[in-house]
Amino acid sequence: MGENTSGSGDSGGLVLVLNSGSSSVKFALLAPASGERTMAGIAEKVGTPGAELRIQRYPDHVVTEQLPEGHYQAVISRILDCLPGPGSGASGPGQAPLIGAGHRVVHGGERFTASVLVDDEVIAVIRSSSHLAPLHNPANLAGIEAVRAARPDLPQVAVFDTAFHQTMPPGAYRYAVPEEWYTRYGVRRYGFHGTSYRFVSERAAVLLGRPLSELRLVIAHLGNGCSVAAVRDGVSVDTTMGLTPLEGLVMGTRSGDVDPGVFGYLAERAGLGIDELSEALNTASGLQGLSGVSNDMRTVEAAAAEGHERARLAVTVFVHRLAKAIVAMVVGLERLDALVFTAGIGENSAFVRGQVLARLGFLGIAEDAEANARHGRDTRGRISPDGLAVAMVVPTDEELMIARDTARLTALGAPAS
Ligand code: ADP
């Protein structure tokens, strides 16, 4: 859950960061200035009587409890009760106060171009965007409403995965489809992982010692979901995910781009319906579908190293598509200063990074094998020799970004309602 742990936090107060998913709630209590974690945890099987809450109090105290009333309200009330500090359930001397709750919200549509303080109108607009992310936005909202019910006075902030990409120009965000699909149904490219891209671009600028406002970055966020973004002078100008997080790169279980003709073809040849096709492309494709071994890059890499043919193919397709997408992102930048790798695979797989860099020599970047093997830890993130453009590894921390937005917005004023 991030590299900074333990400690009582900054004097300015602590933020509860919540990521409410369709069956889980992840949370962290952290200090927005330093990123220090006081507490973190996850509730799983939310929405069922088997709900289970696991709480870690840093540095090393872990408790697990069952929550038979497994709904969001019960889970979040319990999390709030367990928080240390004044103004929350369990108070302790010397604890910084809880200043707000920051929520990850997956889809902000075209209405949200930045994080916002939550009020009635914001809730209504998130609800009205739910058709764009039917699995995620309702769960994100349930988290917001549960905090509101338990602590009506606590300021809340919504941080959207899509907001950072609202700066994309129409050339990058429009699909070449009938106009009405866009005007009536909002069918356009939105992009995701925006909170990560914001954090990583700011951090890359610090590591490079250059102002973000002058940097042209391609960032590859490679986790269970994978995407690449072009960040020009601090703003997103292109990215690989689209209307949904299915577009673009090969991912753990998601196909990424396929010919849309596949839908009609398989409907006819295999008698598959829209739901089955969508389910297969989201959950049985990607590394899992290609390798037949796992959706987890560690397992696929290990199998490939042992000569497993399908695992090798999965890595080859993953790397080919990733390298191709990186090159495509440079079009929106017109110049490349740095290629940045982040998230689980990006931060930890020297092998994948090396394979990608081996295909990108013509961009003027190469691999510094030793620095790459050490994930750039001794070289301010850098994993390439000096050149026109550099390759680097920058660990992401979406929770910290959400905490910072929450602290900034709550300091500006109380929510409207
Ligand atoms: P999420 O998108 O759920 O936040 P992460 O950012 O944690 O996921 O990334 C998960 C992915 O990172 C998995 O595919 C996992 O196999 C991969 N990963 C983590 N560590 C390594 C490693 N050492 N080598 C290769 N892949 C890794």
XYZ file of N, CA and C and ligand atoms in Angstrom, residues 19 26 104 193 221-226 251-252 254 287 294-302 318 342-352 375 396 398, ligand 1:
141
model
N -11.383 3.406 -1.305
C -11.602 2.900 -2.651
C -12.669 1.822 -2.539
N -11.201 -0.748 0.051
C -9.814 -0.583 0.506
C -9.709 0.778 1.164
N -11.861 7.442 -4.204
C -11.584 7.180 -5.616
C -12.927 6.980 -6.309
N -6.824 5.833 -14.932
C -5.541 5.907 -14.208
C -5.053 7.345 -14.066
N 1.451 3.010 -17.157
C 0.927 2.494 -15.885
C 0.565 1.038 -16.132
N 1.374 0.121 -15.588
C 1.211 -1.301 -15.882
C 0.902 -2.076 -14.604
N -0.370 -2.169 -14.265
C -0.798 -2.938 -13.092
C -1.652 -4.096 -13.559
N -2.737 -4.407 -12.837
C -3.680 -5.390 -13.366
C -4.374 -4.809 -14.589
N -4.721 -3.518 -14.482
C -5.135 -2.769 -15.662
C -3.905 -2.048 -16.184
N -3.799 -1.914 -17.499
C -2.602 -1.276 -18.060
C -3.026 -0.181 -19.037
N -3.881 -6.573 -20.919
C -3.851 -6.438 -19.447
C -3.909 -7.821 -18.805
N -4.108 -7.863 -17.489
C -4.133 -9.156 -16.791
C -5.188 -10.095 -17.362
N -7.894 -8.502 -19.343
C -8.592 -7.751 -20.403
C -7.818 -7.815 -21.706
N -3.344 -11.453 -20.482
C -2.292 -12.430 -20.148
C -2.909 -13.789 -19.832
N -1.916 -17.718 -16.068
C -2.256 -16.773 -15.005
C -2.516 -15.391 -15.596
N -3.197 -14.564 -14.794
C -3.339 -13.151 -15.157
C -2.222 -12.325 -14.530
N -1.387 -12.985 -13.752
C -0.372 -12.292 -12.955
C 0.968 -12.352 -13.681
N 1.539 -11.179 -13.976
C 2.759 -11.132 -14.781
C 3.899 -11.915 -14.152
N 3.989 -11.935 -12.819
C 5.079 -12.704 -12.181
C 5.019 -14.169 -12.595
N 3.803 -14.735 -12.525
C 3.629 -16.150 -12.855
C 3.867 -16.395 -14.337
N 3.364 -15.467 -15.168
C 3.524 -15.641 -16.615
C 5.007 -15.544 -16.994
N 5.704 -14.565 -16.409
C 7.144 -14.419 -16.679
C 7.907 -15.672 -16.270
N 7.569 -16.212 -15.093
C 8.280 -17.405 -14.600
C 8.022 -18.587 -15.525
N 2.212 -8.856 -25.143
C 2.118 -7.762 -24.167
C 3.156 -6.681 -24.495
N 5.478 2.693 -14.387
C 4.956 2.692 -13.025
C 3.940 1.556 -12.824
N 3.483 1.403 -11.567
C 2.544 0.360 -11.102
C 3.233 -1.016 -11.089
N 2.495 -2.033 -10.619
C 3.080 -3.349 -10.307
C 4.101 -3.876 -11.301
N 3.719 -3.987 -12.566
C 4.644 -4.508 -13.577
C 5.701 -3.444 -13.908
N 5.265 -2.218 -14.083
C 6.180 -1.136 -14.463
C 7.271 -0.894 -13.432
N 6.919 -1.044 -12.148
C 7.898 -0.771 -11.089
C 8.791 -1.968 -10.786
N 8.280 -3.181 -11.089
C 8.991 -4.373 -10.612
C 9.553 -5.301 -11.671
N 9.093 -5.175 -12.908
C 9.568 -6.133 -13.897
C 10.672 -5.535 -14.771
N 11.917 -5.780 -14.357
C 13.055 -5.326 -15.164
C 13.009 -6.005 -16.526
N 12.485 -7.227 -16.552
C 12.424 -7.987 -17.796
C 11.510 -7.298 -18.815
N 10.282 -6.973 -18.396
C 9.348 -6.315 -19.320
C 9.922 -4.970 -19.768
N 15.882 -1.307 -10.619
C 14.630 -0.538 -10.724
C 14.875 0.971 -10.561
N 4.200 4.712 -8.222
C 2.998 5.534 -8.105
C 2.443 5.467 -6.685
N -1.393 6.409 -5.674
C -2.685 7.058 -5.919
C -3.336 7.498 -4.615
P -3.477 -2.957 -9.411
O -3.703 -2.518 -10.816
O -4.490 -3.945 -8.939
O -3.178 -1.839 -8.444
P -0.630 -3.539 -9.249
O -0.230 -2.165 -9.632
O -0.285 -4.028 -7.908
O -2.166 -3.836 -9.508
O 0.032 -4.530 -10.331
C -0.237 -5.891 -10.356
C 0.610 -6.534 -11.447
O 1.988 -6.274 -11.144
C 0.445 -8.042 -11.531
O 0.406 -8.446 -12.885
C 1.735 -8.537 -10.904
O 2.105 -9.780 -11.397
C 2.698 -7.473 -11.358
N 3.945 -7.537 -10.583
C 4.155 -7.234 -9.291
N 5.439 -7.506 -8.957
C 6.046 -7.981 -10.071
C 7.361 -8.447 -10.386
N 8.316 -8.487 -9.463
N 7.611 -8.856 -11.641
C 6.646 -8.848 -12.578
N 5.395 -8.422 -12.355
C 5.095 -7.998 -11.122
